[in-house]
Each structure stands twice: as C-alpha cells, then as structure tokens.
GROMACS .gro file of C-alpha atoms in nm:
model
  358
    1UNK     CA    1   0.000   0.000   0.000
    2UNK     CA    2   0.268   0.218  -0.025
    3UNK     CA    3   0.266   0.303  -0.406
    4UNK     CA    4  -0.048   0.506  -0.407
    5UNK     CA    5  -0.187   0.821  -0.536
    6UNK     CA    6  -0.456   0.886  -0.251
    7UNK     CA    7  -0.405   1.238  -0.118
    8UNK     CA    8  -0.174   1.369  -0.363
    9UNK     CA    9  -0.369   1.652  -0.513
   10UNK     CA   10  -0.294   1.862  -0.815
   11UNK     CA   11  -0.327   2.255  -0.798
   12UNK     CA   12  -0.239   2.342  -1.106
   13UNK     CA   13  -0.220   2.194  -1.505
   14UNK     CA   14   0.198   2.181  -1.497
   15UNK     CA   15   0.157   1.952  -1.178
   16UNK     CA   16  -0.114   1.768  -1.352
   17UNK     CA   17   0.028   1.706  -1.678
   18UNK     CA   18   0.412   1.627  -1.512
   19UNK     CA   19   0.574   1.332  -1.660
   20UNK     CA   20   0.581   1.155  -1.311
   21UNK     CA   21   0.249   1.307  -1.152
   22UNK     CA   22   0.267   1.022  -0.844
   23UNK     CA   23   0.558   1.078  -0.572
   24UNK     CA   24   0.623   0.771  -0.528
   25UNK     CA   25   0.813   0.777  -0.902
   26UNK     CA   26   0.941   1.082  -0.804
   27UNK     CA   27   1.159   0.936  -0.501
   28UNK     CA   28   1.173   0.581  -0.715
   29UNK     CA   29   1.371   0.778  -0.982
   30UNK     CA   30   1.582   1.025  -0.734
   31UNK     CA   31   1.690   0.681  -0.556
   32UNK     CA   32   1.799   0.563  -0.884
   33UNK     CA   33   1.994   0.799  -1.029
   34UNK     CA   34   2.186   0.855  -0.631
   35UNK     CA   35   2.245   0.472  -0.725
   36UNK     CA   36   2.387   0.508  -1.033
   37UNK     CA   37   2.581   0.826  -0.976
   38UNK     CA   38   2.704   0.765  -0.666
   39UNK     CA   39   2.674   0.370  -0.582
   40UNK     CA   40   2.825   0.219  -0.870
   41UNK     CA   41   3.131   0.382  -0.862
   42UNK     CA   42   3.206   0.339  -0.497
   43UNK     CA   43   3.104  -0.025  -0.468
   44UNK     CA   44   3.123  -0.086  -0.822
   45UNK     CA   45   3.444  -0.343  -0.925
   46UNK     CA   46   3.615  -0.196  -1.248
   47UNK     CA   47   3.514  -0.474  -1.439
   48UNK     CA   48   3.157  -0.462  -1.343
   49UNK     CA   49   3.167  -0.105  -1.395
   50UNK     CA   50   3.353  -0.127  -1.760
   51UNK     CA   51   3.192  -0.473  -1.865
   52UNK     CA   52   2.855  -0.399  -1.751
   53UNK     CA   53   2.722  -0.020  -1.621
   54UNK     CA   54   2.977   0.133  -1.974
   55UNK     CA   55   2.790  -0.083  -2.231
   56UNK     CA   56   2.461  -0.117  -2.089
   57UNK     CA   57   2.442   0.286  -2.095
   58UNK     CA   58   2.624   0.305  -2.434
   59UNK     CA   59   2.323   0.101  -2.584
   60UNK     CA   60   2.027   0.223  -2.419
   61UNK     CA   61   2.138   0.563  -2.573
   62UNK     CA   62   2.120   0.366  -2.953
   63UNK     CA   63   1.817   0.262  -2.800
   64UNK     CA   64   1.622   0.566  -2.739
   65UNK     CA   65   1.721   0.698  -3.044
   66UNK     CA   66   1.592   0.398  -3.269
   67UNK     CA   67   1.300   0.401  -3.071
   68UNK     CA   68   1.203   0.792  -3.126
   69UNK     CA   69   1.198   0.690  -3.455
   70UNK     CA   70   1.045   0.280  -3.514
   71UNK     CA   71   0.827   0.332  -3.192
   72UNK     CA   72   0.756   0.700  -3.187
   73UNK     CA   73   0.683   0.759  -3.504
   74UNK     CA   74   0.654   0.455  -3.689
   75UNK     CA   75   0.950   0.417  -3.916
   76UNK     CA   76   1.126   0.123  -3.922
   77UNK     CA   77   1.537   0.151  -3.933
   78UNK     CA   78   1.816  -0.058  -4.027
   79UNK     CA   79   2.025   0.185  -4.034
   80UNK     CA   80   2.111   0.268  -3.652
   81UNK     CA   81   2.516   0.093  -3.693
   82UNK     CA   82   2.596   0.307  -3.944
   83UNK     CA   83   2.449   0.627  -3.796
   84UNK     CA   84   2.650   0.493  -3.466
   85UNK     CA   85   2.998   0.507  -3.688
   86UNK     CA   86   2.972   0.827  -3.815
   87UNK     CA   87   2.922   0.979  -3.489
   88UNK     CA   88   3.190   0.821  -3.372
   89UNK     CA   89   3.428   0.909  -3.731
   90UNK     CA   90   3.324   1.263  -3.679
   91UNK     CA   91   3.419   1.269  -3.337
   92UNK     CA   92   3.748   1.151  -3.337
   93UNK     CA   93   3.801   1.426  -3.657
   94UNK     CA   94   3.696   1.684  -3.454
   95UNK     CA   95   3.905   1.573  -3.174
   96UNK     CA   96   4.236   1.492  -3.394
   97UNK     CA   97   4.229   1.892  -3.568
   98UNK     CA   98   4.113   2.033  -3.278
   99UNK     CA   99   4.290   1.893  -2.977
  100UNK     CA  100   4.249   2.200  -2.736
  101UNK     CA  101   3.876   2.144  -2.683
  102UNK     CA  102   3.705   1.902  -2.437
  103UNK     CA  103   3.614   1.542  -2.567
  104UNK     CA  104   3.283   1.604  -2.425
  105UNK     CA  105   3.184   1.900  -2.614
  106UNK     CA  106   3.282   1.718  -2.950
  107UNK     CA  107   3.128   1.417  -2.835
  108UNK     CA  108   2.789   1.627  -2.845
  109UNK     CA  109   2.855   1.786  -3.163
  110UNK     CA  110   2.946   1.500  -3.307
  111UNK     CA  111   2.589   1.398  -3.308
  112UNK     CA  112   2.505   1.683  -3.547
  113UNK     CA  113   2.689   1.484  -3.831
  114UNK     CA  114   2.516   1.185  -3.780
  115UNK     CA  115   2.168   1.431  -3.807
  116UNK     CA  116   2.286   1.528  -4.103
  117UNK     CA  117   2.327   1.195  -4.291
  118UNK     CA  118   2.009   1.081  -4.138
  119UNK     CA  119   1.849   1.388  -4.284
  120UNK     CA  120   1.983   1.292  -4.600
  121UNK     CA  121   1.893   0.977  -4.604
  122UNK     CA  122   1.523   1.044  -4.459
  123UNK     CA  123   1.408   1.212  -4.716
  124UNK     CA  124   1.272   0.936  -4.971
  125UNK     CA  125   1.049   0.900  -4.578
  126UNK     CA  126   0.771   1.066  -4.719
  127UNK     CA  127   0.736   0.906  -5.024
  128UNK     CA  128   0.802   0.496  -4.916
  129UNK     CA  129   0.702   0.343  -4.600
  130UNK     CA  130   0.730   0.018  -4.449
  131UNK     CA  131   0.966  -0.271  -4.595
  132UNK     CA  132   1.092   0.015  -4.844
  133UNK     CA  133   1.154   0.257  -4.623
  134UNK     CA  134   1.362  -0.038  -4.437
  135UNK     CA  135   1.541  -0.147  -4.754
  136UNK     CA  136   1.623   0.197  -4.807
  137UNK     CA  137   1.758   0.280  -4.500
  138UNK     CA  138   1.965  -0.029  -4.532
  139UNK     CA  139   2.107   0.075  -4.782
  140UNK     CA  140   2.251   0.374  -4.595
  141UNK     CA  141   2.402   0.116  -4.385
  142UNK     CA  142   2.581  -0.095  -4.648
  143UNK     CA  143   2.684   0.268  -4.813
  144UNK     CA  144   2.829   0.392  -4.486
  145UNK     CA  145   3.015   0.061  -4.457
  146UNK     CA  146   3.197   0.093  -4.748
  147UNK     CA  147   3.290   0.488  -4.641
  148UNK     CA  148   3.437   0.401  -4.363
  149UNK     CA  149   3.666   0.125  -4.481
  150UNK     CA  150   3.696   0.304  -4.814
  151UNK     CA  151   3.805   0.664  -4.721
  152UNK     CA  152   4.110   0.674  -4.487
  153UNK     CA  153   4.107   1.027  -4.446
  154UNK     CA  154   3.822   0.922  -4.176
  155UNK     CA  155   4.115   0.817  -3.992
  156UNK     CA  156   4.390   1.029  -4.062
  157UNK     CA  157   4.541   0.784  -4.306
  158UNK     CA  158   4.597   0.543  -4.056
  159UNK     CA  159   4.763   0.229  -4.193
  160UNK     CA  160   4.558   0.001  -3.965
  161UNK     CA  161   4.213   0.216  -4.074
  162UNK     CA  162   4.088   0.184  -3.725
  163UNK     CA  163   3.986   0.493  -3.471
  164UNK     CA  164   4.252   0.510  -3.225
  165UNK     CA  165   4.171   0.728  -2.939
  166UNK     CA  166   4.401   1.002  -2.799
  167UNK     CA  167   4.423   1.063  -2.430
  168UNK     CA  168   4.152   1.337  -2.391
  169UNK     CA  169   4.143   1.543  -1.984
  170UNK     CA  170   3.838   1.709  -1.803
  171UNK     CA  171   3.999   1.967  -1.530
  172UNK     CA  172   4.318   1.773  -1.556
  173UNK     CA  173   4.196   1.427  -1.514
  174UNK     CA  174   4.207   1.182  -1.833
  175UNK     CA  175   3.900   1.053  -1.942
  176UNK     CA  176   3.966   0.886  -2.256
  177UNK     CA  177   4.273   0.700  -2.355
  178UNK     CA  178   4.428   0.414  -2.189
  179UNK     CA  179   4.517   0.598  -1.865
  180UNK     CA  180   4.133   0.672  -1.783
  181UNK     CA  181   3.965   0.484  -1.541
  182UNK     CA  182   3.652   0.351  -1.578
  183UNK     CA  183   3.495   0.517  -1.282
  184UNK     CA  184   3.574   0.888  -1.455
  185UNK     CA  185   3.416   0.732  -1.786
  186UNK     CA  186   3.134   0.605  -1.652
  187UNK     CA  187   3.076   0.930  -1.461
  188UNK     CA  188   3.085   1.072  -1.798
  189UNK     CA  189   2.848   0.881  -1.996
  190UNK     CA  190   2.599   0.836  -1.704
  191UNK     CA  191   2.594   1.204  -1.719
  192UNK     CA  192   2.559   1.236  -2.099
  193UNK     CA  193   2.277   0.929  -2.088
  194UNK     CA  194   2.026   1.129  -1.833
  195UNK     CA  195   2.116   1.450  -2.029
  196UNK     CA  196   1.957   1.314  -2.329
  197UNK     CA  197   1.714   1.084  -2.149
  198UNK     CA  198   1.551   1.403  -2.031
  199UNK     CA  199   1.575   1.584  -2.360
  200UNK     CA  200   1.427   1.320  -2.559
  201UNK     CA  201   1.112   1.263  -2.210
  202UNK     CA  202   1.037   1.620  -2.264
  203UNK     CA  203   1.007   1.588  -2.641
  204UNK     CA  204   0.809   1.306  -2.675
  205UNK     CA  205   0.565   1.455  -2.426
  206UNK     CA  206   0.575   1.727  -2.598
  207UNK     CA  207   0.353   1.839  -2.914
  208UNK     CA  208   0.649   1.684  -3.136
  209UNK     CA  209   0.569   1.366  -2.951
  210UNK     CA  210   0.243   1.391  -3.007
  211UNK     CA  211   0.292   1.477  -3.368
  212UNK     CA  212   0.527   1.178  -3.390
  213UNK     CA  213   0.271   0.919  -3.233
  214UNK     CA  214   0.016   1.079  -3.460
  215UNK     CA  215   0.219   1.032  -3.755
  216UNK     CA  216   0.279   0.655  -3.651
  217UNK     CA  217  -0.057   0.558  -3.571
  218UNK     CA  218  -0.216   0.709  -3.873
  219UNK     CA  219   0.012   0.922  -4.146
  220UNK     CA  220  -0.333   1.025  -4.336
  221UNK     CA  221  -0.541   1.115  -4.030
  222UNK     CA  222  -0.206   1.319  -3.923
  223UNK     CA  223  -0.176   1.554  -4.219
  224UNK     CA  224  -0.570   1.598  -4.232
  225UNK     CA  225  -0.527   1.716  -3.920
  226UNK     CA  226  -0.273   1.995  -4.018
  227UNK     CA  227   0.069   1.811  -3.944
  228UNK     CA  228   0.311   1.838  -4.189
  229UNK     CA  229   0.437   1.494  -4.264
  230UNK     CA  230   0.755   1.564  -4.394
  231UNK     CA  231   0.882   1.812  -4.199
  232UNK     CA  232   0.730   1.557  -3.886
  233UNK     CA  233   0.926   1.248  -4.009
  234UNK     CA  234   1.275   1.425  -4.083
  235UNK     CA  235   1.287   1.613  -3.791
  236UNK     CA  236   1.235   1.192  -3.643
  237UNK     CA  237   1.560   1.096  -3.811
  238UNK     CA  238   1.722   1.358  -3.760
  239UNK     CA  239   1.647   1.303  -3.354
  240UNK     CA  240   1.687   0.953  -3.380
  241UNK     CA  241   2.046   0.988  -3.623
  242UNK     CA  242   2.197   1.217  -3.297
  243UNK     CA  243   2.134   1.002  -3.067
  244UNK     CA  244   2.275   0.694  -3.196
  245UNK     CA  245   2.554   0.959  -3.330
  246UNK     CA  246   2.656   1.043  -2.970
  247UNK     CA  247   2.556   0.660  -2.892
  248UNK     CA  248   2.870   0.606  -3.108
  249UNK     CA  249   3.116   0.799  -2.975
  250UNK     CA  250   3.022   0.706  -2.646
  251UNK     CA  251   3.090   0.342  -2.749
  252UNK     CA  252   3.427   0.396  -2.896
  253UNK     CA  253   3.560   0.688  -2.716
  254UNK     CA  254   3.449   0.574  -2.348
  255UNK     CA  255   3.394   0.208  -2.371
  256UNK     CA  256   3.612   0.046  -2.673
  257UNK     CA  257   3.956   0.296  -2.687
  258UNK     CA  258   3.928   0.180  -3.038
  259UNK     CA  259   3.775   0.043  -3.331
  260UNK     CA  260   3.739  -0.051  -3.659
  261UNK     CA  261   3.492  -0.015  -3.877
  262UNK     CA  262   3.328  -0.368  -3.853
  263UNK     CA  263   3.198  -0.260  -3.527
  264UNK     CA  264   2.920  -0.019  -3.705
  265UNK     CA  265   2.826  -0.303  -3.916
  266UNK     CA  266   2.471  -0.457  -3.981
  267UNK     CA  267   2.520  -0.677  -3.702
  268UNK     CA  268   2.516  -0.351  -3.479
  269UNK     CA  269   2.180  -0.223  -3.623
  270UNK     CA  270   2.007  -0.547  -3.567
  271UNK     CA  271   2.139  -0.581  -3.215
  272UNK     CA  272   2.004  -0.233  -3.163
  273UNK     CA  273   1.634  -0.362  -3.313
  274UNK     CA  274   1.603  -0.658  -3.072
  275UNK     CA  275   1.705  -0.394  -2.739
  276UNK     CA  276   1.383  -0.174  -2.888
  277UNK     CA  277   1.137  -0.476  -2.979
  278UNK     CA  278   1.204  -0.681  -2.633
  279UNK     CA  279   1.223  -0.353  -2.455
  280UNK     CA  280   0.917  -0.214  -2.580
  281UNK     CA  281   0.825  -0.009  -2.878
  282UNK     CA  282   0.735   0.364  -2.780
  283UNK     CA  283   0.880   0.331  -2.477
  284UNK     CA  284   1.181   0.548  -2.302
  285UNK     CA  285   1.216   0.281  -2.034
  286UNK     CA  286   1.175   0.027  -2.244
  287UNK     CA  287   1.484   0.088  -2.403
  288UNK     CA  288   1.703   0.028  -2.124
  289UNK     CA  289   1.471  -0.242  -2.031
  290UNK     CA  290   1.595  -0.402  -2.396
  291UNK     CA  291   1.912  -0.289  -2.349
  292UNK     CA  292   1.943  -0.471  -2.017
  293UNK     CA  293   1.824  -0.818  -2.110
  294UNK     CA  294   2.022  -0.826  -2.434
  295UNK     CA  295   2.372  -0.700  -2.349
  296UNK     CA  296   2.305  -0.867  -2.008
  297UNK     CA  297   2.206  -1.230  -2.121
  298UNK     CA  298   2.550  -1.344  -2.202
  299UNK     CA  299   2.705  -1.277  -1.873
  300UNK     CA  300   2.358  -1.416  -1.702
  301UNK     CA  301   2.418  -1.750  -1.953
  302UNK     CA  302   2.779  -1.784  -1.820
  303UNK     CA  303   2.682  -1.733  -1.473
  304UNK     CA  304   2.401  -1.985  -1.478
  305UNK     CA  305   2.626  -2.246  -1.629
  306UNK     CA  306   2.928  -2.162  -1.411
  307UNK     CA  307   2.659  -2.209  -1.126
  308UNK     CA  308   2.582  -2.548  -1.283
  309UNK     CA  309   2.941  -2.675  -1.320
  310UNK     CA  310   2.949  -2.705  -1.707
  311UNK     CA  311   3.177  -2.589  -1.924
  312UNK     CA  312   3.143  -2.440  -2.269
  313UNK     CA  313   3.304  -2.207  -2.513
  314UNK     CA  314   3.262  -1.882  -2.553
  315UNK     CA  315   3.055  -1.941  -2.941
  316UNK     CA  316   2.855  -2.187  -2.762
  317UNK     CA  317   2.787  -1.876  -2.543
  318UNK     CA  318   2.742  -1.640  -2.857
  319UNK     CA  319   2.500  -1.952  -3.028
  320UNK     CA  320   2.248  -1.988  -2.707
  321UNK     CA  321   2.229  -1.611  -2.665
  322UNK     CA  322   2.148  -1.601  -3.054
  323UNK     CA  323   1.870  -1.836  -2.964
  324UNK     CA  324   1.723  -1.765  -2.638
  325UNK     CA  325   1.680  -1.355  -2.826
  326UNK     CA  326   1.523  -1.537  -3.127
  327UNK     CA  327   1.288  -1.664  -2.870
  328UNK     CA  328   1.227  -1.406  -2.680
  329UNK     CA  329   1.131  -1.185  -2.938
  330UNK     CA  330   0.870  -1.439  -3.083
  331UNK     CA  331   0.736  -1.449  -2.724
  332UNK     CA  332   0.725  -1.094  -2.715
  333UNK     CA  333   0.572  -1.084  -2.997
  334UNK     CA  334   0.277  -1.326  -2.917
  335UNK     CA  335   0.175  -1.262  -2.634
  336UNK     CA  336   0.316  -0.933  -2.528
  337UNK     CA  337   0.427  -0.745  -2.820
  338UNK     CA  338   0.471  -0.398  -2.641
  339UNK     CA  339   0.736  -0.570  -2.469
  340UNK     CA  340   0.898  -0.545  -2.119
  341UNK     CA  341   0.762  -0.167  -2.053
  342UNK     CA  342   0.431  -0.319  -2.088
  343UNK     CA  343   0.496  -0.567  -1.873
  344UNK     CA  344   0.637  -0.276  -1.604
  345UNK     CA  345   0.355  -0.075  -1.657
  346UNK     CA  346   0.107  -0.349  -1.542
  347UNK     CA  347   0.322  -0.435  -1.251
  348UNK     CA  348   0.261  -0.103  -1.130
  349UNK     CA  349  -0.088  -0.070  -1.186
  350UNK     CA  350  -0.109  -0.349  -1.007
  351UNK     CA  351   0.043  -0.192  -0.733
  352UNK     CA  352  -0.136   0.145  -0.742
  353UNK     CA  353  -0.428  -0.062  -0.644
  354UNK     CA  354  -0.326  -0.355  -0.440
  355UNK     CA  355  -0.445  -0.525  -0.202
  356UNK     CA  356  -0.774  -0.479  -0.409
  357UNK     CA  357  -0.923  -0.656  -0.649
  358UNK     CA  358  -1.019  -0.278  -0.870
   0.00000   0.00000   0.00000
C-alpha cells in the first residue's frame, strides 16, 4: 500500500500534466539515479563497472534513439550501426584537428553529423514506408560501410584504418585514452545518458511527440489534421540519427579505446532492433529495459552455467544467446508485443491498487 496516489492533489495543469504526476516515481527515480551516480562507482568493481554499467548505458542511448523513430513515429530503421559510426568518425576528426577542446563538447557535436546523414537519407520518408523505407535505409548502412573502410582520411590515413583514441582530460583528469579509469568514464556517460534521457522525455511529451505518435498511428489522419508529414518524419531521423551519433562515440571513445569499422556493421543495427522490440516499442524505459536483457544475457548464460558446473566455449555462449533472443522476441511478440515496458507498466498498476481486487 505504499505506491499510491490517494491524497496527492494537483493545484495546477503543470503539476497535472508532469511526466511523473505520483511521488512515489518521483523518489523511485531520485533513488535511482543517487544509485547510479554515486553507488556504482564506490562499490562498483572496475570490471563490473567497464563490462557492464559502460555498455549497458552506451546502448540504451542507440536505443532511445531507434525508438524515437520505429516506436515514436513509426519508421522502421536498419540503419542505426551506421548512424552509430559516423558519430563516432566525426568525433574523433573533430578531436584529432582540434585537440584544445574538451572530448565532451565534440562528443555532443558530433551527433550533429550523424543528423545530417540521417536527414539525408530520410528524405525518400515521405514518399516509401514500411519494408521500403527499411530497404532503403539499409542501404545507408551498407553505403556507410563501405565509407568508412573506403576513405582513410576518416582516420587520418591510418595504416591500420581503425579509430585510435588520444588521451583526452576534463579539469586535468584523463577521461579517454588508456590511462582513464573507468569510474571517470562512466561518470561521464551516465551524465551524458540522463542528459539526453531528459531531452528526448520532454520531447516526446511534448507536441512533437504527439505529432510523432500521430504520424505513426495514422500518417493520413495526421496531415488531415494539419501536421506536416515531412517536416514531422525528418525532424524523427534527424532526432533519432543524434542520438545513436553520440551513442557512437560514447561506445568507442568511453567504452572500446578503439575500433574498426566492422563494429558499425549490420550486425550492430540489428542488435540495436532486438534492445527496442524486447524492450518495448514507444517506450523510453523500455529501451534500457531491452538494453538490459540483451547486453546482459550473455554474462547471465555464463553465470548460470558456471553455477551449474558445465563448461562451454565462448561461441557456444554467442550460439544460445542467438537463440534464447530469437525466442524471446517471438514471445514478445505473441503474447506481449509492447514488450517489457508493458509488462512494467502493469506491474505497477497493479500496485497502485493492491491489495484490491479494482
């Protein structure tokens, strides 16, 4: 009985209309992020902090961008690798001709060139939808695949035409490079992660969220209704392209220290897609919900067979984590196909009424 709403009155239409009307969320949420900001890295081992809290953050990021635009406003992506790699290109450019200025900053901006090229590559949006829109965005990937292993001046004419990343400081203390340690770079992302988690909350409950959900549930209805479609659906990808921009820099500049281009491959995008389907379409929490159970059900695989005394490989790993995600997301699919935010939201309904039956 203690998640309720009785007694908590609204005086005014902000209060009313607030993303988490009920305290109870309220001090859920403050309790969470005092976890995560101050918790992990204090009780946090480095390699649960690099293996686990870097990557799991790095993804939901991807995540909440591909889900502004498949679950927000109805445009399906198979693009979101690529979009990750040139945010991540464009970042260590930035940060190779202009040395003097704070990772962080360019880490930001490097999103903007990842808007751009999903601007660019958003625009045939208006006229194809569905599979085609898919195929075509697709193609972006397999065409920014072959610029970043065909153009070394993406990375500075290195010989081994991977990203290598430079020692970067933040008032004196390295936070990328091989001298940072993982407690400063997690520090950092976490505080990138709820920077953008709260930009992109406010938007989609917002009137471009509304425009977006409008635009997904019914493009026709939408426009009739005085919402200019195209200008709705590239200002999606050009959301969603930032994020996983910044998503990718993140990932090699924080959690990698290098990379080559394979790792922005189709593989990537996919893996992306599952985190958003399992997590829930539509759904801000659902993405790190996703993110969670997919970057997290390797190491739960390895623990449960550790705890069972067998022994297998690493592939055999990789194989049953192929298999138990294929599965998962047919479940999902079946029976609960707004996936594990649904399944959250319930719990707490549940909750806001228990121990009654109403």
């Amino acid at each position: 009985m203690l998640y309720r709403e009785a007694g908590q009155f609204k005086t005014s239409y902000v209060a009313d209309q607030a993303i988490f009307p009920i305290r109870q969320d309220r001090i859920g949420l403050a309790v969470i992020l005092i976890a995560a900001f101050v918790g992990v890295p204090l009780f946090g081992s480095d390699f649960f902090i690099s293996a686990v809290m870097v990557p799991l953050l790095v993804f939901s990021l991807a995540a909440i961008g591909l889900n502004i635009l498949t679950g927000y406003t109805g445009l399906l992506s198979l693009g979101t690798g690529g979009f990750m790699g040139v945010g991540a290109f464009a970042c260590y450019k930035l940060t190779t001709v202009f040395p003097d200025v704070n990772i962080i900053i360019w880490v930001l901006v490097s999103g903007f060139f990842s808007c751009g090229i999903g601007i660019l590559f958003g625009l045939p949006s208006l006229r194809i939808k569905g599979f085609y829109l898919a195929v075509a965005t697709l193609s972006a990937q397999f065409f920014l695949d072959w610029a970043f292993v065909r153009i070394p001046w993406l990375v500075n004419n290195n010989t081994s035409g991977a990203i290598e990343v430079p020692t970067r400081t933040l008032l004196g203390i390295p936070v990328t490079g091989p001298t940072a340690q993982p407690e400063v770079r997690y520090l950092v992302i976490l505080s990138v992660v709820t920077l953008l988690t709260v930009i992109a909350s406010n938007l989609v409950h917002g009137r471009i969220g509304r425009s977006w959900m409008a635009v997904r549930d019914m493009d026709l209805a939408a426009e009739l209704m005085g919402i200019r479609l195209y200008r709705t659906k590239l200002l999606a990808f050009a959301v969603s392209s930032y994020y996983c921009g910044v998503a990718g820099a993140l990932m090699v500049f924080f959690w990698y220290g290098s990379a080559e281009p394979a790792v922005f491959g189709i593989d990537q995008s996919f893996f992306i897609l599952f985190m958003v389907i399992i997590g829930g379409l539509g759904s801000l929490v659902g993405s790190f919900f996703g993110a969670a159970l997919i970057y997290g059900m390797p190491i739960i695989l390895k623990g449960v067979v550790a705890m069972v005394g067998l022994q297998i490989t690493p592939a055999t790993v990789e194989h049953l984590t192929f298999m138990t995600v294929g599965a998962l997301i047919i479940l999902f699919l079946i029976i609960e196909p707004a996936g594990l935010a649904r399944l959250w939201q319930i719990g707490k309904q549940k909750l806001r009424v228990w121990p009654f039956p109403y």
